[in-house]
Short mmCIF file of C-alpha atoms in Angstrom, two decimals:
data_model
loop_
_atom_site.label_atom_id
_atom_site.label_comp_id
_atom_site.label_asym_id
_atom_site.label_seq_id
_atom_site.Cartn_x
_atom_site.Cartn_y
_atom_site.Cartn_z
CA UNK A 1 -143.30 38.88 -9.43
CA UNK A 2 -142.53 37.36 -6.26
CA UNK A 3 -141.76 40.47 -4.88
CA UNK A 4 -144.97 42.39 -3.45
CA UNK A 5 -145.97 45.60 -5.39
CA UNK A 6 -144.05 44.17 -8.55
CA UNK A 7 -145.42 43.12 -11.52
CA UNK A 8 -144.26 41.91 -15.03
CA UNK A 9 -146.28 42.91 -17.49
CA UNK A 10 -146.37 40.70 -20.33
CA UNK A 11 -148.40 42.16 -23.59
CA UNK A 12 -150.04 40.94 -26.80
CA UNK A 13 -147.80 41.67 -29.67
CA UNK A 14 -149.78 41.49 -33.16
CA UNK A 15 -147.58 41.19 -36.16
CA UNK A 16 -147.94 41.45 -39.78
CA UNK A 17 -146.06 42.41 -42.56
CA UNK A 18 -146.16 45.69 -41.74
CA UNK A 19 -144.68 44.93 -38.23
CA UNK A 20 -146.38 44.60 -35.23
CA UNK A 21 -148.46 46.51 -32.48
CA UNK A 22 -148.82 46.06 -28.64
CA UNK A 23 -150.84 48.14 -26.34
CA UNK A 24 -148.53 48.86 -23.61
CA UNK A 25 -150.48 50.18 -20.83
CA UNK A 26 -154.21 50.05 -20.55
CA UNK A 27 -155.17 52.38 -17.22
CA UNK A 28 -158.36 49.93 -17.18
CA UNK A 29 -156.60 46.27 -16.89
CA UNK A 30 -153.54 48.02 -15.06
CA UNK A 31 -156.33 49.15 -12.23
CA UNK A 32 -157.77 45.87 -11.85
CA UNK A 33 -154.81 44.35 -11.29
CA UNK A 34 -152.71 46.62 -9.20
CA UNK A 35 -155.68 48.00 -7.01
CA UNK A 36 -155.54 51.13 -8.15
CA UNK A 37 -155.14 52.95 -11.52
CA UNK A 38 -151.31 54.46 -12.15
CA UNK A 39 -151.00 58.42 -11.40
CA UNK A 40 -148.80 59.51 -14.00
CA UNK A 41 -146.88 63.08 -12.57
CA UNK A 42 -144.21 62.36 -15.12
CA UNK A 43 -142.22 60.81 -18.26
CA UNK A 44 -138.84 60.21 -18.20
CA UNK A 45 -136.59 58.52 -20.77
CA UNK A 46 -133.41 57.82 -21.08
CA UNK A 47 -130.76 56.33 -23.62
CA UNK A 48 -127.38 54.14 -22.09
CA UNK A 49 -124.85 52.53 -23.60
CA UNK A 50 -124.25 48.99 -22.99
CA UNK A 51 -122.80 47.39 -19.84
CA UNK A 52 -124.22 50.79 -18.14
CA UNK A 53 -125.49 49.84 -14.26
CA UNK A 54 -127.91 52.82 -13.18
CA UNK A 55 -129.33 52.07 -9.58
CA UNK A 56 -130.41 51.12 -6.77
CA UNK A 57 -132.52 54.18 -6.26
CA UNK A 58 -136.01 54.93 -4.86
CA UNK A 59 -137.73 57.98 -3.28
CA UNK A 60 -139.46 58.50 0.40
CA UNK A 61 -143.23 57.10 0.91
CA UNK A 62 -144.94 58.70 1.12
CA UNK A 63 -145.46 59.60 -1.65
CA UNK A 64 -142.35 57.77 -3.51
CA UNK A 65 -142.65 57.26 -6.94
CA UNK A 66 -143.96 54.33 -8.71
CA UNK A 67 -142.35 53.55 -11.84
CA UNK A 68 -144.09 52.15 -15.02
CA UNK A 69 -140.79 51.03 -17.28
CA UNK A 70 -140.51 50.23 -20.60
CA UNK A 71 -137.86 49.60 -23.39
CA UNK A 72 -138.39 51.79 -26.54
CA UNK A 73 -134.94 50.84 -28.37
CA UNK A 74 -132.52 48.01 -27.71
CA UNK A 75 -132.34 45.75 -24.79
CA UNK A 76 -131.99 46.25 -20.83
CA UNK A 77 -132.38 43.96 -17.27
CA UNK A 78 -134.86 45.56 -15.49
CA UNK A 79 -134.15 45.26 -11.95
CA UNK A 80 -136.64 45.50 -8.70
CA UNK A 81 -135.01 45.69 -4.62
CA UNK A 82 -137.19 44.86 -1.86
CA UNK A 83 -135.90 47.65 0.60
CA UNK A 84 -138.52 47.82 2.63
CA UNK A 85 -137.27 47.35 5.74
CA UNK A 86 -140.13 44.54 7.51
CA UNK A 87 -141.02 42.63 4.23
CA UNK A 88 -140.60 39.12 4.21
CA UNK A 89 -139.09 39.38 0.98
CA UNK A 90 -136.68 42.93 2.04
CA UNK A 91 -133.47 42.33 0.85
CA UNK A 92 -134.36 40.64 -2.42
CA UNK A 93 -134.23 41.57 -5.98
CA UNK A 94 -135.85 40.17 -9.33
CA UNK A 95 -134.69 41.03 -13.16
CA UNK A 96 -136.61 41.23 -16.41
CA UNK A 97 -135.63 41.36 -19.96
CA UNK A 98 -137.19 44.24 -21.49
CA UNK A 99 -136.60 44.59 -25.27
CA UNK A 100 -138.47 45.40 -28.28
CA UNK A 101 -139.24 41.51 -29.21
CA UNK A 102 -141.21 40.83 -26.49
CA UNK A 103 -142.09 44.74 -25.39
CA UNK A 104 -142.60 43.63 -21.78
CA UNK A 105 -142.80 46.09 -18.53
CA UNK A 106 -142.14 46.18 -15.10
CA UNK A 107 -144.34 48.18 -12.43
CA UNK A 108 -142.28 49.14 -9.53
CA UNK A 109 -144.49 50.11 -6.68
CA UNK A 110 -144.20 52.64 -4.25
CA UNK A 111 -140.96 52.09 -1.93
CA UNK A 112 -139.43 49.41 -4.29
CA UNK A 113 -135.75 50.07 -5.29
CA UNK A 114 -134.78 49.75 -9.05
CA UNK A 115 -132.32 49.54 -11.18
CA UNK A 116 -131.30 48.30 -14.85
CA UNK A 117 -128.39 47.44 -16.92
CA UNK A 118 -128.15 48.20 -20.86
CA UNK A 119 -127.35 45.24 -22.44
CA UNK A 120 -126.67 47.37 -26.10
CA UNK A 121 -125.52 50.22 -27.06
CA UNK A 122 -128.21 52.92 -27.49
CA UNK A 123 -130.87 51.15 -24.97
CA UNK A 124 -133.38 53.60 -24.99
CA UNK A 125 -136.11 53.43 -21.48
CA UNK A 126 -139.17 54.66 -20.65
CA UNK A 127 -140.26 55.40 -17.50
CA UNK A 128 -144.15 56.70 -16.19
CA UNK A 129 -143.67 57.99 -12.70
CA UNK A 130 -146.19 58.38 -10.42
CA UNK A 131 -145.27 61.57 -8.64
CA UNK A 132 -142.25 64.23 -10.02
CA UNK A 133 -138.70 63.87 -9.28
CA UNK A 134 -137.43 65.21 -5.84
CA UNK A 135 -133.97 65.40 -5.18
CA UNK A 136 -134.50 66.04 -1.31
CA UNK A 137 -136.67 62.38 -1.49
CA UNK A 138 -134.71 60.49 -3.54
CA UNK A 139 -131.94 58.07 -2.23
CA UNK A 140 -129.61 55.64 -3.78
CA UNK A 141 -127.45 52.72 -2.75
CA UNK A 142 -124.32 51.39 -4.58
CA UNK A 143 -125.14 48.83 -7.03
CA UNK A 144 -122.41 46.46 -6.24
CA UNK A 145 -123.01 46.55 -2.63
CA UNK A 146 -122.18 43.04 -1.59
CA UNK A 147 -125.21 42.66 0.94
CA UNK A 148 -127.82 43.20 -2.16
CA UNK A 149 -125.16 40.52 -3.84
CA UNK A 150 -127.24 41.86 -7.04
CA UNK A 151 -126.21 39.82 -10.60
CA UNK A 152 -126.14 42.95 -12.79
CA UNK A 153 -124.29 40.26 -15.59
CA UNK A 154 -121.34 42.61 -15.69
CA UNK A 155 -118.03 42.46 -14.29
CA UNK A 156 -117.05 46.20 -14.86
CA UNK A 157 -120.33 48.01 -15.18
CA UNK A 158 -120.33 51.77 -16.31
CA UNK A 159 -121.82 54.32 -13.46
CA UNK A 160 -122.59 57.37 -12.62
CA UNK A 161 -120.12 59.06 -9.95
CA UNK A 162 -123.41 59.09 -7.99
CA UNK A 163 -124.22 55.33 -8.02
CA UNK A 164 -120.53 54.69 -7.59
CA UNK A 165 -120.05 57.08 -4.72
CA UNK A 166 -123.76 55.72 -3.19
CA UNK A 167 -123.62 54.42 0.55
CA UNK A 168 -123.99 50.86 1.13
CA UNK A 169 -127.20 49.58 2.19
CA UNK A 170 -126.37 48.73 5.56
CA UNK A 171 -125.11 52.73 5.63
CA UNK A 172 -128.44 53.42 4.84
CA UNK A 173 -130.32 51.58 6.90
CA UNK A 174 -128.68 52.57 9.96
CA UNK A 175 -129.58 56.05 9.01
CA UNK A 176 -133.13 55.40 8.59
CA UNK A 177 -133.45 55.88 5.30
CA UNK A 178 -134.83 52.85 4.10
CA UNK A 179 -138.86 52.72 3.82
CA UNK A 180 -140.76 50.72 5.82
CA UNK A 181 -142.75 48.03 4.93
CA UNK A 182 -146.37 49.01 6.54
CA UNK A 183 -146.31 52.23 5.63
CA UNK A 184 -145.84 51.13 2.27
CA UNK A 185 -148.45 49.10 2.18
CA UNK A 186 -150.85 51.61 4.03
CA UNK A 187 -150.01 54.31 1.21
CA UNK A 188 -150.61 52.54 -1.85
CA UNK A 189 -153.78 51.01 0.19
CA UNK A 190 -154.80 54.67 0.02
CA UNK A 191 -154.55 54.77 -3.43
CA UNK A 192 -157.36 52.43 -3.36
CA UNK A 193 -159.52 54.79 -2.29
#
């Protein structure tokens, strides 16, 4: 993606009259092309109904927690925020379709913000994480914060009273919150190694 440290991940379905087959992650190929292979702490999942926002959220670097995301059932816009604050691209957001059809991912990198909206009823996600949820480390910002100006495709999404009680992102940047670009980069770089 144009977004540093995110990635669509586009795999080979094979079909037959059976139905079909796709290798979703390969820790081999995912390596090569991310730098480094993906640390999985933990599994999530979770099932929304449609028109359901959940976001922005991300989690202090270090460590953070990368996110491997996939759509089991239904259909969802998979969303990645630059907020890293000192990236040329902070600020910005990208979207994927994620369905069944196509079984696409997104890897969301270390200090990335993310987000998705369900676009059926019964959207059922995935998610590898690279290190375990920490409430103390997490943070959010409110999805329909006007700066981020983010095209969820809904008018009146459905949130959580956290995501619709979330500061603004100019709230929580002036509380230093936000993660910063080099160390970003200087964490996963010691993934590398």
């Amino acid at each position: 993606m144009s977004i540093e440290g995110a990635y669509e991940i586009t795999p080979v379905v094979l079909g037959d009259p059976r139905g079909n087959f796709a290798e979703l992650y390969k820790e081999d190929v995912f390596a090569a092309e991310i730098g480094h292979p993906l640390r999985i702490a933990q599994i999530n999942t979770s099932t929304s109904a449609r028109d359901v926002v959940r976001g922005v959220h991300w989690a202090d670097v270090p460590p953070g927690q990368a996110k491997y995301v996939t759509c089991q059932q239904g259909a969802l816009v998979d969303f990645v925020i630059d907020l890293r604050v000192g990236s040329p691209t902070f600020g910005r957001w990208e979207s994927v379709l994620l369905d069944t059809v196509e079984k696409k991912a997104v890897y969301v990198s270390e200090g990335l913000g993310h987000g998705f909206r369900s676009l059926t009823d019964d959207t059922v996600i995935h998610y590898l994480c690279s290190a375990p949820y920490n409430p103390q480390r997490e943070y959010v910002i409110h999805p329909l914060d006007p700066q981020l100006n983010i095209d969820w495709g809904v008018t009146d999404p459905v949130l959580s009273a956290r995501d619709r009680n979330a500061p603004s992102l100019a709230n929580v940047r002036a509380d230093g919150r936000l993660p910063d670009y080099k160390a970003c980069l200087e964490y996963r770089s010691s993934l590398r190694n």
